[in-house]
């Protein structure tokens, strides 16, 4: 099937087999930040933004991208560095395998929620699993990041 | 030597690549023309392949090869990544005629793309002769059904293994007469504690790719904790010399012990060897859940005897461990269930620790953070909490009376002395943090809910004494920057960074002047790998030794260039100088070493330790339990850890928090469940739930450091101990809320409800 969409700011026209998951298609286009941690929509590692909204690319067909704008971490390097620095300053990057999907959702959260509470942060990101950190370091990083943003440091 | 970086929360050197999603993992860097490999798996728990027909499957367009037991190239080997001679028995082939669990490898299919391979997998026709399976490990020992009847089964070490009895290992160790002392005690508690298999569930599943290089050698790139062991194991499995194999470790998406077993490496390696073509295998989550290296299921029988004043006099531990279909890490994990639980208590008049490790027809177990200590500590710490209840004594006070303290000898820990031990400080600090005296044992909230607290202590080791080897190469490059080459494996823990922190302090230089590289078995210095909590302690000491020697060499070259005696000069990190006299910069020394020089500014040193100093910790939890539904949640978890000098406080804290949450998952709901035919029902993240960020309450971690005289900068280990307190602490809190002891993990709300309503 023919699809036409915007990938990280660039227009792409392509022919895809109908049953190709978006995750595999994106990796085949060099978007290696998109990771698979399960095959059952449980881990959140494959999160990408479709028209600004986080979707799980392992269970979204590539053809769904047709007419849409897709952003992966490759297209959000500045934002990734900005928040990623806070994560690194907690040592909460750890193995890093869940970082891209997690950071995609943090970016989406900061656009969607204004001044979120701890509970709202946890709820918003509940679908992003991490086995290394125990999540407490994530929370410290997010709170420090939001504070810096509010304080106009970023 | 200035202390600029050790004990500082510096960023990991690879942090920015990881947070920006750079392609640094195995599958990101695999050649695009790799053959895709997949494994056909046994649908039955035990049987013999009578016939395997691949003719139709081979006709699928794009299929390159289908390999069966007839293509097996080498003899029996173990997939356990351990120092040779491995204590784990040589009991498996890459592909065997006998299948031993649901999920065991039957055939390997390699093809141009996934679709072709998937199609071929469905078209292979296999006829099995089923054999009754051993699915309850309590019935395995001396059962007439044998999991490994084969004559070429081999045990390399005297671990008490006997394949004709389904025994992977068996031994005992004792001090004094336990039965006599227990008979003389005022109080004895006895319990049987059952811990289940658990999955490490690292986010990156098992994966490997392989190819032939310019020199006709097999190159293997793998997500592994043990590259040098992979080289030996592949040589055994494939029947080719080690000199023909090179193993490279890129970034790893988590390990937790899972990748101390060579789970996937053999499959693409065999395909590359047979076809000459690059090949890769990426395990699905399902495969990682059913055909991997989970924690050993154990049943631990504990007796603790004490006088009525609370003096603990004797402990007896018997562990039955389930190694599953193969013996990976079977003989060694079990040892920790006694050797790292009993020594928490000092002044015992007697102890006994004995064990059996048995084969059964479920997935082979492996190494998982805590490595048997987790299981044993759940049992012993639960029994001590039960003893406190029986004595009507505060369990913290009971521990204060009996716990090991600095300077004490630990007879059940190979007679080692606790040269560094702040366990007493950990306990008193944890007690303050959680407000134990106010909260113990519980508070009825008046709405059907109860808040209660629980406590546990833990210990682990720092590397395997007189066994683990860490080596480091340091060299001076142009302009005086250093290369730090290591063979240990950073799996996200940050060891590349903390070793660089140590090197920078030893060499009085900036962290940025140290470039770390690892691991490539062709060029990295030998290291057994990152497991057994060894890297900071063992490889860290190798860094210290190497840097000392390199400083000497820098001084030698500097002195020669200054035309003075070596004894006259000093090195301050930037320059070699005679106090009050001439000097030469490191930059000049480095650059001049590239012209007419015979004293290479490069040093390799190795370290191994005769002792394995235990880190210690205390964990305390507060839960809220609903007495109507049995549901409970973690409100607060405090942990105070003595890991000696903390090399990087951020990384140590995150290690602790991560370990706690894995422990919380194990205590509350992580469970590998098999049906009556041996099929694993916990085969995805839908069935096998790991904690989310909504499940861990608030974690609070502090450090109470001792100073370990044999460790680098006074450091001990941190990686494993941190998983050991949640099980007993949570079981204790549940008791304090309900009056019920739960001795089988996980302690699910359903079990609590059944207990509360007399439905057990």
PDB file of C-alpha atoms in Angstrom, chain B residues 45-195:
ATOM      1  CA  UNK B  45       7.663 -31.132  28.484  1.00  0.00           C
ATOM      2  CA  UNK B  46       9.618 -34.352  27.993  1.00  0.00           C
ATOM      3  CA  UNK B  47      10.146 -36.615  25.042  1.00  0.00           C
ATOM      4  CA  UNK B  48      12.329 -37.965  22.274  1.00  0.00           C
ATOM      5  CA  UNK B  49      12.258 -36.664  18.725  1.00  0.00           C
ATOM      6  CA  UNK B  50      11.526 -39.776  16.680  1.00  0.00           C
ATOM      7  CA  UNK B  51      11.243 -38.106  13.338  1.00  0.00           C
ATOM      8  CA  UNK B  52      11.816 -34.604  12.083  1.00  0.00           C
ATOM      9  CA  UNK B  53      10.882 -33.727   8.526  1.00  0.00           C
ATOM     10  CA  UNK B  54      12.139 -30.414   7.171  1.00  0.00           C
ATOM     11  CA  UNK B  55      11.703 -31.142   3.450  1.00  0.00           C
ATOM     12  CA  UNK B  56       8.597 -29.028   2.908  1.00  0.00           C
ATOM     13  CA  UNK B  57       9.810 -26.202   5.127  1.00  0.00           C
ATOM     14  CA  UNK B  58      13.062 -25.989   3.208  1.00  0.00           C
ATOM     15  CA  UNK B  59      11.116 -25.217   0.028  1.00  0.00           C
ATOM     16  CA  UNK B  60       9.802 -21.934   1.407  1.00  0.00           C
ATOM     17  CA  UNK B  61      11.366 -19.165  -0.710  1.00  0.00           C
ATOM     18  CA  UNK B  62      13.969 -17.265   1.266  1.00  0.00           C
ATOM     19  CA  UNK B  63      14.788 -20.086   3.678  1.00  0.00           C
ATOM     20  CA  UNK B  64      18.549 -20.550   3.900  1.00  0.00           C
ATOM     21  CA  UNK B  65      18.890 -23.521   6.215  1.00  0.00           C
ATOM     22  CA  UNK B  66      17.086 -25.626   8.769  1.00  0.00           C
ATOM     23  CA  UNK B  67      19.241 -27.241  11.416  1.00  0.00           C
ATOM     24  CA  UNK B  68      18.233 -30.148  13.645  1.00  0.00           C
ATOM     25  CA  UNK B  69      19.944 -32.421  16.169  1.00  0.00           C
ATOM     26  CA  UNK B  70      21.615 -34.147  13.240  1.00  0.00           C
ATOM     27  CA  UNK B  71      23.551 -30.936  12.594  1.00  0.00           C
ATOM     28  CA  UNK B  72      24.764 -30.571  16.170  1.00  0.00           C
ATOM     29  CA  UNK B  73      28.480 -29.822  15.901  1.00  0.00           C
ATOM     30  CA  UNK B  74      29.981 -30.164  19.388  1.00  0.00           C
ATOM     31  CA  UNK B  75      29.683 -32.112  22.625  1.00  0.00           C
ATOM     32  CA  UNK B  76      27.765 -31.356  25.798  1.00  0.00           C
ATOM     33  CA  UNK B  77      28.385 -27.997  27.388  1.00  0.00           C
ATOM     34  CA  UNK B  78      26.856 -25.570  29.857  1.00  0.00           C
ATOM     35  CA  UNK B  79      25.418 -22.186  28.954  1.00  0.00           C
ATOM     36  CA  UNK B  80      26.341 -20.847  32.417  1.00  0.00           C
ATOM     37  CA  UNK B  81      28.822 -17.975  32.169  1.00  0.00           C
ATOM     38  CA  UNK B  82      31.204 -19.064  34.904  1.00  0.00           C
ATOM     39  CA  UNK B  83      34.941 -19.408  35.351  1.00  0.00           C
ATOM     40  CA  UNK B  84      36.362 -22.652  33.973  1.00  0.00           C
ATOM     41  CA  UNK B  85      36.016 -25.391  35.173  1.00  0.00           C
ATOM     42  CA  UNK B  86      32.386 -24.452  35.566  1.00  0.00           C
ATOM     43  CA  UNK B  87      30.525 -25.844  38.576  1.00  0.00           C
ATOM     44  CA  UNK B  88      27.462 -26.130  36.304  1.00  0.00           C
ATOM     45  CA  UNK B  89      27.303 -29.542  34.619  1.00  0.00           C
ATOM     46  CA  UNK B  90      27.945 -30.056  30.917  1.00  0.00           C
ATOM     47  CA  UNK B  91      24.458 -31.294  30.185  1.00  0.00           C
ATOM     48  CA  UNK B  92      23.219 -29.712  26.973  1.00  0.00           C
ATOM     49  CA  UNK B  93      23.690 -29.748  23.230  1.00  0.00           C
ATOM     50  CA  UNK B  94      22.669 -26.884  20.964  1.00  0.00           C
ATOM     51  CA  UNK B  95      20.057 -29.213  19.488  1.00  0.00           C
ATOM     52  CA  UNK B  96      19.261 -32.492  21.207  1.00  0.00           C
ATOM     53  CA  UNK B  97      17.166 -35.513  20.259  1.00  0.00           C
ATOM     54  CA  UNK B  98      15.605 -35.359  23.725  1.00  0.00           C
ATOM     55  CA  UNK B  99      13.445 -32.367  24.609  1.00  0.00           C
ATOM     56  CA  UNK B 100      13.230 -31.524  28.298  1.00  0.00           C
ATOM     57  CA  UNK B 101      10.715 -28.692  28.709  1.00  0.00           C
ATOM     58  CA  UNK B 102       7.975 -26.904  26.802  1.00  0.00           C
ATOM     59  CA  UNK B 103      10.025 -24.423  24.804  1.00  0.00           C
ATOM     60  CA  UNK B 104      13.204 -26.502  24.446  1.00  0.00           C
ATOM     61  CA  UNK B 105      14.995 -26.012  21.118  1.00  0.00           C
ATOM     62  CA  UNK B 106      14.048 -28.505  18.399  1.00  0.00           C
ATOM     63  CA  UNK B 107      15.339 -26.847  15.220  1.00  0.00           C
ATOM     64  CA  UNK B 108      16.876 -23.611  14.005  1.00  0.00           C
ATOM     65  CA  UNK B 109      15.483 -21.953  10.902  1.00  0.00           C
ATOM     66  CA  UNK B 110      17.415 -19.206   9.121  1.00  0.00           C
ATOM     67  CA  UNK B 111      16.138 -17.192   6.198  1.00  0.00           C
ATOM     68  CA  UNK B 112      16.166 -13.872   4.405  1.00  0.00           C
ATOM     69  CA  UNK B 113      13.209 -12.427   6.264  1.00  0.00           C
ATOM     70  CA  UNK B 114      10.960 -13.056   9.198  1.00  0.00           C
ATOM     71  CA  UNK B 115       7.947 -14.044   7.147  1.00  0.00           C
ATOM     72  CA  UNK B 116       9.772 -16.831   5.316  1.00  0.00           C
ATOM     73  CA  UNK B 117      11.213 -18.124   8.589  1.00  0.00           C
ATOM     74  CA  UNK B 118       7.846 -18.031  10.352  1.00  0.00           C
ATOM     75  CA  UNK B 119       6.259 -19.940   7.475  1.00  0.00           C
ATOM     76  CA  UNK B 120       9.000 -22.580   7.493  1.00  0.00           C
ATOM     77  CA  UNK B 121       8.686 -23.028  11.274  1.00  0.00           C
ATOM     78  CA  UNK B 122       5.057 -24.026  10.774  1.00  0.00           C
ATOM     79  CA  UNK B 123       5.937 -26.537   8.055  1.00  0.00           C
ATOM     80  CA  UNK B 124       8.476 -28.593   9.995  1.00  0.00           C
ATOM     81  CA  UNK B 125       6.903 -31.903  10.949  1.00  0.00           C
ATOM     82  CA  UNK B 126       8.113 -33.437  14.208  1.00  0.00           C
ATOM     83  CA  UNK B 127       7.069 -36.759  15.702  1.00  0.00           C
ATOM     84  CA  UNK B 128       7.736 -37.004  19.437  1.00  0.00           C
ATOM     85  CA  UNK B 129       7.687 -39.999  21.739  1.00  0.00           C
ATOM     86  CA  UNK B 130       6.407 -38.494  24.954  1.00  0.00           C
ATOM     87  CA  UNK B 131       7.974 -39.401  28.284  1.00  0.00           C
ATOM     88  CA  UNK B 132       6.349 -38.617  31.646  1.00  0.00           C
ATOM     89  CA  UNK B 133       7.636 -35.286  32.904  1.00  0.00           C
ATOM     90  CA  UNK B 134       8.802 -34.182  36.345  1.00  0.00           C
ATOM     91  CA  UNK B 135       6.849 -31.004  36.986  1.00  0.00           C
ATOM     92  CA  UNK B 136       6.930 -30.922  40.777  1.00  0.00           C
ATOM     93  CA  UNK B 137      10.524 -30.453  41.852  1.00  0.00           C
ATOM     94  CA  UNK B 138       9.795 -32.018  45.223  1.00  0.00           C
ATOM     95  CA  UNK B 139       9.433 -35.371  43.459  1.00  0.00           C
ATOM     96  CA  UNK B 140      12.584 -35.108  41.330  1.00  0.00           C
ATOM     97  CA  UNK B 141      15.300 -36.549  43.542  1.00  0.00           C
ATOM     98  CA  UNK B 142      15.671 -40.296  42.947  1.00  0.00           C
ATOM     99  CA  UNK B 143      12.626 -40.321  40.666  1.00  0.00           C
ATOM    100  CA  UNK B 144      12.665 -43.217  38.187  1.00  0.00           C
ATOM    101  CA  UNK B 145      12.206 -40.697  35.368  1.00  0.00           C
ATOM    102  CA  UNK B 146      15.558 -39.156  34.559  1.00  0.00           C
ATOM    103  CA  UNK B 147      15.898 -35.731  32.953  1.00  0.00           C
ATOM    104  CA  UNK B 148      19.504 -36.450  31.944  1.00  0.00           C
ATOM    105  CA  UNK B 149      20.021 -40.198  31.532  1.00  0.00           C
ATOM    106  CA  UNK B 150      22.675 -39.684  28.856  1.00  0.00           C
ATOM    107  CA  UNK B 151      26.102 -41.232  29.323  1.00  0.00           C
ATOM    108  CA  UNK B 152      28.029 -38.190  28.103  1.00  0.00           C
ATOM    109  CA  UNK B 153      26.551 -35.946  30.827  1.00  0.00           C
ATOM    110  CA  UNK B 154      29.492 -34.520  32.748  1.00  0.00           C
ATOM    111  CA  UNK B 155      30.114 -32.648  35.983  1.00  0.00           C
ATOM    112  CA  UNK B 156      33.499 -30.923  36.059  1.00  0.00           C
ATOM    113  CA  UNK B 157      33.590 -29.995  39.742  1.00  0.00           C
ATOM    114  CA  UNK B 158      32.917 -31.952  42.937  1.00  0.00           C
ATOM    115  CA  UNK B 159      29.499 -30.434  43.648  1.00  0.00           C
ATOM    116  CA  UNK B 160      27.678 -33.643  44.553  1.00  0.00           C
ATOM    117  CA  UNK B 161      25.978 -33.986  41.177  1.00  0.00           C
ATOM    118  CA  UNK B 162      24.551 -37.306  39.971  1.00  0.00           C
ATOM    119  CA  UNK B 163      22.489 -37.379  36.796  1.00  0.00           C
ATOM    120  CA  UNK B 164      21.202 -40.861  37.630  1.00  0.00           C
ATOM    121  CA  UNK B 165      19.464 -39.356  40.672  1.00  0.00           C
ATOM    122  CA  UNK B 166      18.305 -36.094  38.974  1.00  0.00           C
ATOM    123  CA  UNK B 167      20.801 -34.314  41.190  1.00  0.00           C
ATOM    124  CA  UNK B 168      22.573 -31.249  39.856  1.00  0.00           C
ATOM    125  CA  UNK B 169      24.307 -30.659  43.202  1.00  0.00           C
ATOM    126  CA  UNK B 170      24.146 -31.697  46.828  1.00  0.00           C
ATOM    127  CA  UNK B 171      26.211 -30.772  49.890  1.00  0.00           C
ATOM    128  CA  UNK B 172      26.162 -29.732  53.507  1.00  0.00           C
ATOM    129  CA  UNK B 173      28.129 -27.585  55.874  1.00  0.00           C
ATOM    130  CA  UNK B 174      27.857 -27.346  59.643  1.00  0.00           C
ATOM    131  CA  UNK B 175      29.281 -25.981  62.857  1.00  0.00           C
ATOM    132  CA  UNK B 176      28.586 -27.752  66.127  1.00  0.00           C
ATOM    133  CA  UNK B 177      25.591 -29.979  66.764  1.00  0.00           C
ATOM    134  CA  UNK B 178      22.525 -28.076  65.595  1.00  0.00           C
ATOM    135  CA  UNK B 179      19.971 -30.660  66.718  1.00  0.00           C
ATOM    136  CA  UNK B 180      21.322 -30.715  70.261  1.00  0.00           C
ATOM    137  CA  UNK B 181      21.384 -26.943  70.599  1.00  0.00           C
ATOM    138  CA  UNK B 182      17.896 -26.571  69.100  1.00  0.00           C
ATOM    139  CA  UNK B 183      16.594 -29.170  71.564  1.00  0.00           C
ATOM    140  CA  UNK B 184      18.053 -27.083  74.373  1.00  0.00           C
ATOM    141  CA  UNK B 185      16.538 -23.763  73.193  1.00  0.00           C
ATOM    142  CA  UNK B 186      13.555 -22.166  74.959  1.00  0.00           C
ATOM    143  CA  UNK B 187      11.990 -21.266  71.630  1.00  0.00           C
ATOM    144  CA  UNK B 188      12.355 -22.805  68.181  1.00  0.00           C
ATOM    145  CA  UNK B 189      10.579 -21.574  65.072  1.00  0.00           C
ATOM    146  CA  UNK B 190      10.407 -23.762  62.030  1.00  0.00           C
ATOM    147  CA  UNK B 191       9.108 -22.872  58.615  1.00  0.00           C
ATOM    148  CA  UNK B 192       9.134 -24.001  55.006  1.00  0.00           C
ATOM    149  CA  UNK B 193       9.484 -21.076  52.608  1.00  0.00           C
ATOM    150  CA  UNK B 194       8.708 -21.420  48.935  1.00  0.00           C
ATOM    151  CA  UNK B 195      10.033 -18.907  46.414  1.00  0.00           C
TER     152      UNK B 195
END
